[in-house]
Short mmCIF file of C-alpha atoms in Angstrom, two decimals:
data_model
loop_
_atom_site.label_atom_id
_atom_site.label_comp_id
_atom_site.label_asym_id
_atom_site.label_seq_id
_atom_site.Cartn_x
_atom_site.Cartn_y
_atom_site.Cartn_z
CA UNK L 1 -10.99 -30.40 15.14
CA UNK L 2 -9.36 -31.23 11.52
CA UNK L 3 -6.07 -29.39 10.89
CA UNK L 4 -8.31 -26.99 8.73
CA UNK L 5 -10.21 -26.05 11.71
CA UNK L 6 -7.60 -25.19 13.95
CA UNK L 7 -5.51 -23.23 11.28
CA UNK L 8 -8.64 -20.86 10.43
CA UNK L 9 -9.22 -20.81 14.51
CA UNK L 10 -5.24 -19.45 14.26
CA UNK L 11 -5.78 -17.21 11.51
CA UNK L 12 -9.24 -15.70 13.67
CA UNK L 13 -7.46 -14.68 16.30
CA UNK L 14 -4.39 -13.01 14.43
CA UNK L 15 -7.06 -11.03 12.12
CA UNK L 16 -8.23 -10.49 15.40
CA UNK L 17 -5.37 -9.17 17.52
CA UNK L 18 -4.56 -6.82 13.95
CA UNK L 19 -7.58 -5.37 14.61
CA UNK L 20 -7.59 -4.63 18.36
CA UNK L 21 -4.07 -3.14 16.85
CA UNK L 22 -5.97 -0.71 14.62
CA UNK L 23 -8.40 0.09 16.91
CA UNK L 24 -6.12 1.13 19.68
CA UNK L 25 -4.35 3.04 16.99
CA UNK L 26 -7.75 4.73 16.13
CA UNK L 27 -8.91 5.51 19.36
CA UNK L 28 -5.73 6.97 20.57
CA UNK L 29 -5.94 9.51 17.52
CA UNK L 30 -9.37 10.67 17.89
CA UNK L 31 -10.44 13.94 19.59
CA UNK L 32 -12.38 11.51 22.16
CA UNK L 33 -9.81 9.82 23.81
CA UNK L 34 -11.50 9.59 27.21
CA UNK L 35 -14.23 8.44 25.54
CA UNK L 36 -12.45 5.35 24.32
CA UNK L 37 -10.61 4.65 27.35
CA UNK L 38 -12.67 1.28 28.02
CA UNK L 39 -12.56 0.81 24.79
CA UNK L 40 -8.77 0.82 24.57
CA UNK L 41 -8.54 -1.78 27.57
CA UNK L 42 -10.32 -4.40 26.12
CA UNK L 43 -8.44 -3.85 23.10
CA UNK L 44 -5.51 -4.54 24.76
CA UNK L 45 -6.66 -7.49 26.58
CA UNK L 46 -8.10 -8.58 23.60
CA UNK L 47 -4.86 -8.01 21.54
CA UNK L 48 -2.47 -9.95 24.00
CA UNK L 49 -4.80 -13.55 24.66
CA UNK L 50 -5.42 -13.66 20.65
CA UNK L 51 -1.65 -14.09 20.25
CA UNK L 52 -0.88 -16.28 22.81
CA UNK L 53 -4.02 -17.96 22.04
CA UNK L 54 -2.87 -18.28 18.43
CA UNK L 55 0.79 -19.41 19.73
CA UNK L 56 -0.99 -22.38 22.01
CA UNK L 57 -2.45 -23.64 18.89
CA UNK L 58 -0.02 -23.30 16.82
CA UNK L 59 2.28 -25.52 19.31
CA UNK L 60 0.05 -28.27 19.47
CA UNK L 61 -0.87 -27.46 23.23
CA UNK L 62 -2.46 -29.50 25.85
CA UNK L 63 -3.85 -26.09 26.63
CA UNK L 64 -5.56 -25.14 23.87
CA UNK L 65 -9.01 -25.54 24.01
CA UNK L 66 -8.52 -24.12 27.83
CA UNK L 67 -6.88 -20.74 25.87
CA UNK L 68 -9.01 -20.70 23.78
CA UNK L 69 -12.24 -20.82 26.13
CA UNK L 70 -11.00 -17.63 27.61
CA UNK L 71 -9.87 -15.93 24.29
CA UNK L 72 -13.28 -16.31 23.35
CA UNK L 73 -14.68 -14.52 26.82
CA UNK L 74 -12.51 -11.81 26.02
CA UNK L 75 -13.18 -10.87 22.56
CA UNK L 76 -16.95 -11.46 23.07
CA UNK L 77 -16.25 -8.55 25.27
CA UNK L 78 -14.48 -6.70 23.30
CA UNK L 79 -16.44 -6.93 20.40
CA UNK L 80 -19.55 -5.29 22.86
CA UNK L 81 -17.58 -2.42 23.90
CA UNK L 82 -16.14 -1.75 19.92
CA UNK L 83 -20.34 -2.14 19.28
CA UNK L 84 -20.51 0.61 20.96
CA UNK L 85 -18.82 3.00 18.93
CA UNK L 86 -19.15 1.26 15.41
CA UNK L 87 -21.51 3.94 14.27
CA UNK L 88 -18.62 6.58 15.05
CA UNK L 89 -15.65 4.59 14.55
CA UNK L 90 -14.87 2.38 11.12
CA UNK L 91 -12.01 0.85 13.35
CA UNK L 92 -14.27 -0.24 15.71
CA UNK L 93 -16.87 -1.76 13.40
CA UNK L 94 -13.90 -3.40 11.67
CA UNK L 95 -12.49 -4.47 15.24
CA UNK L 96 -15.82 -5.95 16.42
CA UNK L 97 -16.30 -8.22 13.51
CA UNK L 98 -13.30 -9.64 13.93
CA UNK L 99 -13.74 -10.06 17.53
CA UNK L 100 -17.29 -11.94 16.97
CA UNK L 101 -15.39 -14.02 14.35
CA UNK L 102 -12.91 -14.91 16.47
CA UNK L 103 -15.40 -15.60 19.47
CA UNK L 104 -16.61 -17.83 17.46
CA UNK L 105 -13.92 -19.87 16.38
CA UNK L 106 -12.34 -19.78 19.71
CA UNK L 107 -15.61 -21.48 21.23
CA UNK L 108 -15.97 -24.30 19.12
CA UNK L 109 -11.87 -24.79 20.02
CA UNK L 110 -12.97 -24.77 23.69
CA UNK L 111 -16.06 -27.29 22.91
CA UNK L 112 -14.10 -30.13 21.78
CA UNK L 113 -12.08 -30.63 24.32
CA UNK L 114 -7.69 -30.94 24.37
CA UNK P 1 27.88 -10.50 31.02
CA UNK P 2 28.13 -12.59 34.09
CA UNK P 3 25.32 -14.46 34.96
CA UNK P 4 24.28 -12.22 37.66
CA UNK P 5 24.61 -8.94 35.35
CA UNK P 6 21.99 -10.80 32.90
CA UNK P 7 19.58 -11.82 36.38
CA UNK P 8 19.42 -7.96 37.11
CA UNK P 9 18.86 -7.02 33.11
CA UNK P 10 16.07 -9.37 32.76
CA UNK P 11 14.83 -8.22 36.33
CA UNK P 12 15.12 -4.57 35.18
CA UNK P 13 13.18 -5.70 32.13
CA UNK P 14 10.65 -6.77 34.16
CA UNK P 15 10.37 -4.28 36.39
CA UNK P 16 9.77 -1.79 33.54
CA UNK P 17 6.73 -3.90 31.95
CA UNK P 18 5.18 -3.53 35.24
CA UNK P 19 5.69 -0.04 35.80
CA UNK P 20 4.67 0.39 31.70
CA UNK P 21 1.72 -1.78 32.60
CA UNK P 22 0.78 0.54 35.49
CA UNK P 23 0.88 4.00 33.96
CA UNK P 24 -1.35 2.93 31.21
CA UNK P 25 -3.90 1.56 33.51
CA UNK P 26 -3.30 5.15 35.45
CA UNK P 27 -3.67 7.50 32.09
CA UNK P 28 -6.48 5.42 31.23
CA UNK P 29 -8.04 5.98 34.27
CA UNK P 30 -7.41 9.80 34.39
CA UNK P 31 -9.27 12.89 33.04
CA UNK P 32 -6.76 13.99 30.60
CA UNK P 33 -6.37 11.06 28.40
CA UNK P 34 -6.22 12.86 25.37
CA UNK P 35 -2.86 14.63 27.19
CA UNK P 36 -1.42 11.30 27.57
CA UNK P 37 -2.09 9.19 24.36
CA UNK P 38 1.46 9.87 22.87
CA UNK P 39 2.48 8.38 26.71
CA UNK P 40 0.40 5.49 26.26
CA UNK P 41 1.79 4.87 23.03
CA UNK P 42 4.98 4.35 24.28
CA UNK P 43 4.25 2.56 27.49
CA UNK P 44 2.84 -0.33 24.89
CA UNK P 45 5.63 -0.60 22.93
CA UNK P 46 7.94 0.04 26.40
CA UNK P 47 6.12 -2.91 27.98
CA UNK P 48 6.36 -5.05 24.80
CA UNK P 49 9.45 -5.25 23.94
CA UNK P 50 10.95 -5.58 27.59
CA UNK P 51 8.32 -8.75 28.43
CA UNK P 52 10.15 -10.15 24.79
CA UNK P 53 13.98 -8.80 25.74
CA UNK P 54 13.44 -10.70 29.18
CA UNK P 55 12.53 -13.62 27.24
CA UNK P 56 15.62 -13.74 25.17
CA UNK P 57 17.85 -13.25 27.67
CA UNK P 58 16.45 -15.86 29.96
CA UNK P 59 16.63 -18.14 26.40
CA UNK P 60 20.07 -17.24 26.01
CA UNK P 61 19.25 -16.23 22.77
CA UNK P 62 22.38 -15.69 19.65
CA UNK P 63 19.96 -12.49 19.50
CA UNK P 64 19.62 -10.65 23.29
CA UNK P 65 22.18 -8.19 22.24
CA UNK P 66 20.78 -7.20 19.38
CA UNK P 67 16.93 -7.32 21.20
CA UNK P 68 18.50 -5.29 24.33
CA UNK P 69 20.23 -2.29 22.19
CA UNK P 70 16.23 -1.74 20.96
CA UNK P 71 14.88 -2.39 23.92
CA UNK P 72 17.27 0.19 25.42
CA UNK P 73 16.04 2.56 22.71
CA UNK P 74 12.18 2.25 23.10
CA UNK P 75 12.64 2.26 27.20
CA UNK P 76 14.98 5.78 26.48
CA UNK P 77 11.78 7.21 24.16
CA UNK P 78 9.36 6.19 27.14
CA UNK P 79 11.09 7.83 30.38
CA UNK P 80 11.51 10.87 27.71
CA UNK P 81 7.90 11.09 27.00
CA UNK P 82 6.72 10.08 30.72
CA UNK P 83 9.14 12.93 32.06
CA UNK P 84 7.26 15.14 30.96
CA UNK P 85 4.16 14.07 33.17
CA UNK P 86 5.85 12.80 36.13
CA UNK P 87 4.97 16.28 37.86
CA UNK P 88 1.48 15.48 37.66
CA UNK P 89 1.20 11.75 37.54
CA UNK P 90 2.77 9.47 40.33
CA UNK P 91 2.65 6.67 37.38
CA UNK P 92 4.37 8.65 35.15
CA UNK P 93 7.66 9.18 37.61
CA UNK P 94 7.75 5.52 38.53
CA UNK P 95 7.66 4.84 34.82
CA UNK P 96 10.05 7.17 33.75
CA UNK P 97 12.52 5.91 36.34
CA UNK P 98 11.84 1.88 35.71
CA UNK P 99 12.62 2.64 32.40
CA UNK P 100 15.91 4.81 32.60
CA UNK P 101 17.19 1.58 34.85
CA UNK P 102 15.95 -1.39 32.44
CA UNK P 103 17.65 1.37 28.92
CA UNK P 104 20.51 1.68 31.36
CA UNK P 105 21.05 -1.91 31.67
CA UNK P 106 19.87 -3.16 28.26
CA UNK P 107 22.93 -0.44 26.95
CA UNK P 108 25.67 -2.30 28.59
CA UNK P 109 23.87 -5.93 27.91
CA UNK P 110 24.29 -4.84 24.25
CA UNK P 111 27.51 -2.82 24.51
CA UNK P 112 28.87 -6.49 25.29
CA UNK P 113 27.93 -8.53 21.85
CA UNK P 114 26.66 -11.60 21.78
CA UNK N 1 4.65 2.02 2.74
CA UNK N 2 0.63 1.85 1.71
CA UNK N 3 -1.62 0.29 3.81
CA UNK N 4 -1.75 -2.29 2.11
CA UNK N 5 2.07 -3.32 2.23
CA UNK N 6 1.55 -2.77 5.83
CA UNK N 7 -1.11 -5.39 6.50
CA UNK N 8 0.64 -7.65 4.13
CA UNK N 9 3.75 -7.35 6.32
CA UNK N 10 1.65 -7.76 9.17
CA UNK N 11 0.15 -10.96 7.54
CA UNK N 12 3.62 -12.65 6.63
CA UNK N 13 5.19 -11.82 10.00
CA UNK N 14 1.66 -13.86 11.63
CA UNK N 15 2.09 -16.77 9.01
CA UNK N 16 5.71 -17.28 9.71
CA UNK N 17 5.18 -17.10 13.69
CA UNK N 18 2.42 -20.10 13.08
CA UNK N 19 4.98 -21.72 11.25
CA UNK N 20 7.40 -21.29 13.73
CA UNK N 21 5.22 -22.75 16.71
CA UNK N 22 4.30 -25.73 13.92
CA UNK N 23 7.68 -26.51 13.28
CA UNK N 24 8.38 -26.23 16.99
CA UNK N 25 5.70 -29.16 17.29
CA UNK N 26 7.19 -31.31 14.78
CA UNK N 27 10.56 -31.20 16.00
CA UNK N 28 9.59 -32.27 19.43
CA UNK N 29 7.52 -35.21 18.30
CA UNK N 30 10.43 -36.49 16.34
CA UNK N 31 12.95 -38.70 17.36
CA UNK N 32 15.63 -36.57 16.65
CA UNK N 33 15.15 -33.94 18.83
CA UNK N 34 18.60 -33.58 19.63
CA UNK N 35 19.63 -32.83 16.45
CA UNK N 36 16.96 -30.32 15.88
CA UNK N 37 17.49 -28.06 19.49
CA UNK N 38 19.10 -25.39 17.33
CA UNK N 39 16.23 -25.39 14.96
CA UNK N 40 13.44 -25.06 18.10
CA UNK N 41 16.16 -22.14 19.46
CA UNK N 42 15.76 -20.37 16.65
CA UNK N 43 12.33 -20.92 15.87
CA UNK N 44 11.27 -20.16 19.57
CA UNK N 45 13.10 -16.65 18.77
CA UNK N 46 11.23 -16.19 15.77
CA UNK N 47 7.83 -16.74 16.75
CA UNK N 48 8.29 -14.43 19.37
CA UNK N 49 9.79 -11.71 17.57
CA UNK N 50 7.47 -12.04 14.74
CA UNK N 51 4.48 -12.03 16.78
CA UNK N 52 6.11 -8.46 18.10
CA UNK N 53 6.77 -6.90 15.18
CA UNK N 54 3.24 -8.05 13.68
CA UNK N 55 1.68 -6.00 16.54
CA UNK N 56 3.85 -3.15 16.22
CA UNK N 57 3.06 -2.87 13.06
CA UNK N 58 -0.62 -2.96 13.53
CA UNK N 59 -0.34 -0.08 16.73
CA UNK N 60 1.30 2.21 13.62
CA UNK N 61 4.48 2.54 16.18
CA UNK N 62 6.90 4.96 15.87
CA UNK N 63 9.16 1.75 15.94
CA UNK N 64 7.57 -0.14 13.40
CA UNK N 65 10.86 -0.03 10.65
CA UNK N 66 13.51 -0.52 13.82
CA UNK N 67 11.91 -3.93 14.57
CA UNK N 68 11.42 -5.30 11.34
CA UNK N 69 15.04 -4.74 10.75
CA UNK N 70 15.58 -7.31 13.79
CA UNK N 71 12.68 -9.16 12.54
CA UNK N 72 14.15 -9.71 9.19
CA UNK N 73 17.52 -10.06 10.67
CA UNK N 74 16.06 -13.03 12.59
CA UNK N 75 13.66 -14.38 10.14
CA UNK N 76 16.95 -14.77 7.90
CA UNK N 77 18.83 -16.80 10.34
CA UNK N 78 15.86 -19.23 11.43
CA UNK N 79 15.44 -19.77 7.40
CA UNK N 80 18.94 -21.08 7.44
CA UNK N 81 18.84 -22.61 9.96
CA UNK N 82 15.50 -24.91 9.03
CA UNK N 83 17.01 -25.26 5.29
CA UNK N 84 19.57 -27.67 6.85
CA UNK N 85 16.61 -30.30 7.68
CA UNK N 86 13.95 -28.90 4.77
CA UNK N 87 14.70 -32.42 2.70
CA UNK N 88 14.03 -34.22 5.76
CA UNK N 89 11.02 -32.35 7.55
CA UNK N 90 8.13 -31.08 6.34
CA UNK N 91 7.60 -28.44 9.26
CA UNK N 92 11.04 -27.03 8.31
CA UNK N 93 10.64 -26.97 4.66
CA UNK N 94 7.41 -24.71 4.94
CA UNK N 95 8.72 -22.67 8.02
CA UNK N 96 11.91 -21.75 5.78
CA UNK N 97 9.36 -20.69 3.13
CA UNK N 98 7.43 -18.70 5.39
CA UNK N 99 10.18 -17.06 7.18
CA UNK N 100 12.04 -16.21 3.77
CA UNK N 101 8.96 -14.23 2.88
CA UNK N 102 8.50 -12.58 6.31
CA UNK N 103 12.30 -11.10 6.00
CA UNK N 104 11.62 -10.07 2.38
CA UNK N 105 8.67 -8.05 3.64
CA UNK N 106 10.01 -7.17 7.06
CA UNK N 107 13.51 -5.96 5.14
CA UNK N 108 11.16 -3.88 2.68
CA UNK N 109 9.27 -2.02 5.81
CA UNK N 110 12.42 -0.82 7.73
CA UNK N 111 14.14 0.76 4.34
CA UNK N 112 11.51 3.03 4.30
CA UNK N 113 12.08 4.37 7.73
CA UNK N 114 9.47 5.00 10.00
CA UNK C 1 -6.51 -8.18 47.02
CA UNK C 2 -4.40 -5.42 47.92
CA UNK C 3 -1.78 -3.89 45.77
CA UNK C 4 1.06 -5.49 47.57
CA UNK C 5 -0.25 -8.99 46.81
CA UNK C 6 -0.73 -8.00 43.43
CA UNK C 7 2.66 -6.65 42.83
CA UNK C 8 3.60 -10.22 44.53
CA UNK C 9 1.78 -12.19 42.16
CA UNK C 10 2.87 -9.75 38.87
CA UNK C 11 6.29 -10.57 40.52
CA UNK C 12 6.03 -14.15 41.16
CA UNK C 13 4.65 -15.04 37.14
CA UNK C 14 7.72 -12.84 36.14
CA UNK C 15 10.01 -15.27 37.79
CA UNK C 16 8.56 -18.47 36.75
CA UNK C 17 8.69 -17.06 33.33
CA UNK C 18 12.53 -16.09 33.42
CA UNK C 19 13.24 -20.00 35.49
CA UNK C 20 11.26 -21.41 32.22
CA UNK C 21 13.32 -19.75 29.88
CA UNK C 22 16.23 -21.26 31.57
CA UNK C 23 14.74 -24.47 31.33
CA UNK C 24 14.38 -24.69 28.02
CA UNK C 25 17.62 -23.27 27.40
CA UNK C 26 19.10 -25.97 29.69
CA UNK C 27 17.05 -29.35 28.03
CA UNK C 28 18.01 -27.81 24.87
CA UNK C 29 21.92 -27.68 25.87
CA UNK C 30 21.59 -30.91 27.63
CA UNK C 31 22.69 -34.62 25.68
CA UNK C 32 18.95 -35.79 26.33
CA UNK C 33 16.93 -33.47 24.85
CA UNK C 34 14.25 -36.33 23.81
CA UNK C 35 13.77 -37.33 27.05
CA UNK C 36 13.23 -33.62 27.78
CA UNK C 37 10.76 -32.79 24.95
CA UNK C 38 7.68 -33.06 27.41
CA UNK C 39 9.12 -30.65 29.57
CA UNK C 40 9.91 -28.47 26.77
CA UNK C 41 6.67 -28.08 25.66
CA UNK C 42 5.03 -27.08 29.48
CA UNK C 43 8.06 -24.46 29.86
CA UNK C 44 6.97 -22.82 26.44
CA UNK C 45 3.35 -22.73 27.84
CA UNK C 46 4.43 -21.95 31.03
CA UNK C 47 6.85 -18.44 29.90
CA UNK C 48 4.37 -17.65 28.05
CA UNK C 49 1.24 -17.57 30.01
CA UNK C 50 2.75 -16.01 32.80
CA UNK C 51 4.31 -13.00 31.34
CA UNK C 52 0.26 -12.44 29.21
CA UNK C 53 -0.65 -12.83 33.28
CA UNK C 54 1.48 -10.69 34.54
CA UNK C 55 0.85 -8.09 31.80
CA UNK C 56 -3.24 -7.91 32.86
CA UNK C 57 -2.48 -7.41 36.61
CA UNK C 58 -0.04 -5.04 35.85
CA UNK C 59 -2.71 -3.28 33.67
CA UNK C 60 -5.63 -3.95 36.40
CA UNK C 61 -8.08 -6.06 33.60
CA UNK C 62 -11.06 -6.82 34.63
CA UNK C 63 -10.35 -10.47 32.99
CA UNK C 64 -7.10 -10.57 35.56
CA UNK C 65 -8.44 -12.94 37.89
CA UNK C 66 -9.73 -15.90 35.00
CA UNK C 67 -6.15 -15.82 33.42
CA UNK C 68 -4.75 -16.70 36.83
CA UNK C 69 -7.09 -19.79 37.09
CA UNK C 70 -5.72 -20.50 33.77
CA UNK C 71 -1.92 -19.51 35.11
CA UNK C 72 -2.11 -21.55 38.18
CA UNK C 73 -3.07 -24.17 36.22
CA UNK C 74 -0.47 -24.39 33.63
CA UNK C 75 2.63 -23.44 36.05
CA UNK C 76 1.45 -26.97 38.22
CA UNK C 77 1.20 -28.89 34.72
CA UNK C 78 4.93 -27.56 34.24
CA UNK C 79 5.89 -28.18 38.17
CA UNK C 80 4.74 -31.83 37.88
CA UNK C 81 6.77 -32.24 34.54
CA UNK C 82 9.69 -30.89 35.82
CA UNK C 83 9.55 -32.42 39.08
CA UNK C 84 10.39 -35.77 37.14
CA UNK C 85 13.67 -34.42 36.33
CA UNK C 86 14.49 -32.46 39.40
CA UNK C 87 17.01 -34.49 41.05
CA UNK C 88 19.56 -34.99 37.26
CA UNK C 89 18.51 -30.98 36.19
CA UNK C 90 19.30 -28.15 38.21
CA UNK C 91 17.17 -25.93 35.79
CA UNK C 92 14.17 -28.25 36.57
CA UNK C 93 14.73 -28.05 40.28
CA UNK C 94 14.69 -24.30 39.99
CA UNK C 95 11.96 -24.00 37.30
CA UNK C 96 9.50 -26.26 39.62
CA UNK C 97 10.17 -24.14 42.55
CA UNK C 98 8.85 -20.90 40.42
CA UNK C 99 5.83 -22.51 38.83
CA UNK C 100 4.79 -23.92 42.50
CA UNK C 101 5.36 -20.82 43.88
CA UNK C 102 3.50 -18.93 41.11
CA UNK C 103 0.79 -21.40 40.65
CA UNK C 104 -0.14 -20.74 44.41
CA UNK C 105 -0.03 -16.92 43.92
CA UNK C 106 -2.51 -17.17 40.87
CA UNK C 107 -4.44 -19.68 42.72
CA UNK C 108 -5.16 -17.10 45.68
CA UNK C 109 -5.43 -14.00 42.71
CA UNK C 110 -7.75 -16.55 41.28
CA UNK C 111 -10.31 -16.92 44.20
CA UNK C 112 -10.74 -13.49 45.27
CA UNK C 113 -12.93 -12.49 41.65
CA UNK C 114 -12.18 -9.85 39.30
#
């Protein structure tokens, strides 16, 4: 990865973890809470390994692309669940692209190795 | 602080991000979710800032006083809010007490300067 | 605050935790490192507590302005403290930049009370 | 796993996290902090990777059981690196104890499956 690559990867999952911020906002707000329970627990999840994913990176780990394999498991995840509800929800449309972006990112990280 | 006093805050701080952890896997999990958004609201914050409290304290941060009088704060908010569902939720009282123990001890931490 | 001074905020408070964990990467690959263990204390703190605040910010928390007092209050301090080698190191030239803009915005958010 | 060994292994990250903060306050107080920048670095992975750990057990994730692959993995990275300065640090000694102790936890967490 050039340095370009790995600060967009950093700047995927921070949009990223904003988002799953939102989201969790927006589903906690809504008249359908119970609805959104699943929905709020992958947000978390999702939330949490973006910044320490993002924090790995941004230190130069040995663990990176190991982070970032996982990060990208998790937010593929979390962008299905938000999928679910981006017809309803703008948060989670908003919340799912960023996931897929950040899937995305995150995977090519985990491809090429530490 | 002696060095044991600052053990038992960061402990305390611990303790409390489990509990947090706990009660918003159990209001997630309930029927009444809607009831307990404003409680799972604060039990992410709660759990938040005592995971990054712990951490400056073990770092003997220039800044763990200043960390443990908000910490005390948000843990004060979140025993408030989960009182007033510890009759009906087992989380909620285990909560409410981990985090009257981890504002008790984040209040003296703080009380002390830096 | 509008939303969009929120995500802004949000934004600087990411940018200057990257910059944190980047500077925390160049001091330990120099051969000072000695010299620099305040800087890394400091910029450990900072990371941290901006990565915090950034997703307090995006949850809409009741404690949103209460941390980015601390936030600023801390951003502040690790500017200072990475002016002192800015002629010298790169890292700490654009870390002080970063973090002098995070307190500016962070400073801005808690005047306005939550 | 039952909820005891959970609440064992929630426990056990906790305290590998707090004996890694020490660490790195103790190579950063120390005259050799050059020599110590290796072990710096696994400590910061360490603390943090074991508090995100401890944070999805506590909230039962579904993903709970590939961050402690991840965890295990990490804490015996920063046992072997502080292992090397065991017998001159105290604070290694300590810290290696914790991630050992942790990595093992995580390691059993690990095999049972989400």
């Amino acid at each position: 990865m050039t340095k370009e690559q790995i600060q967009e990867c950093i700047k995927a999952c921070q949009e990223c973890a904003t988002a799953c911020g939102q989201c969790i906002d927006g589903c906690l707000s809504g008249d359908d809470v119970k609805m959104m329970a699943e929905c709020i627990r992958t947000d978390i999840d999702c939330m949490t390994i973006c910044q320490t994913t993002a924090q790995f990176m941004s230190l130069n780990s040995q663990f990176s692309s190991d982070i970032c394999e996982l990060c990208a498991t998790i937010c593929e995840k979390c962008a299905e669940e938000c999928d679910k509800h981006a017809d309803m929800h703008d948060h989670c449309r908003k919340c799912a692209e960023a996931c897929r972006k950040s899937a995305k990112s995150c995977r090519e990280m985990a491809s090429m190795g530490n």
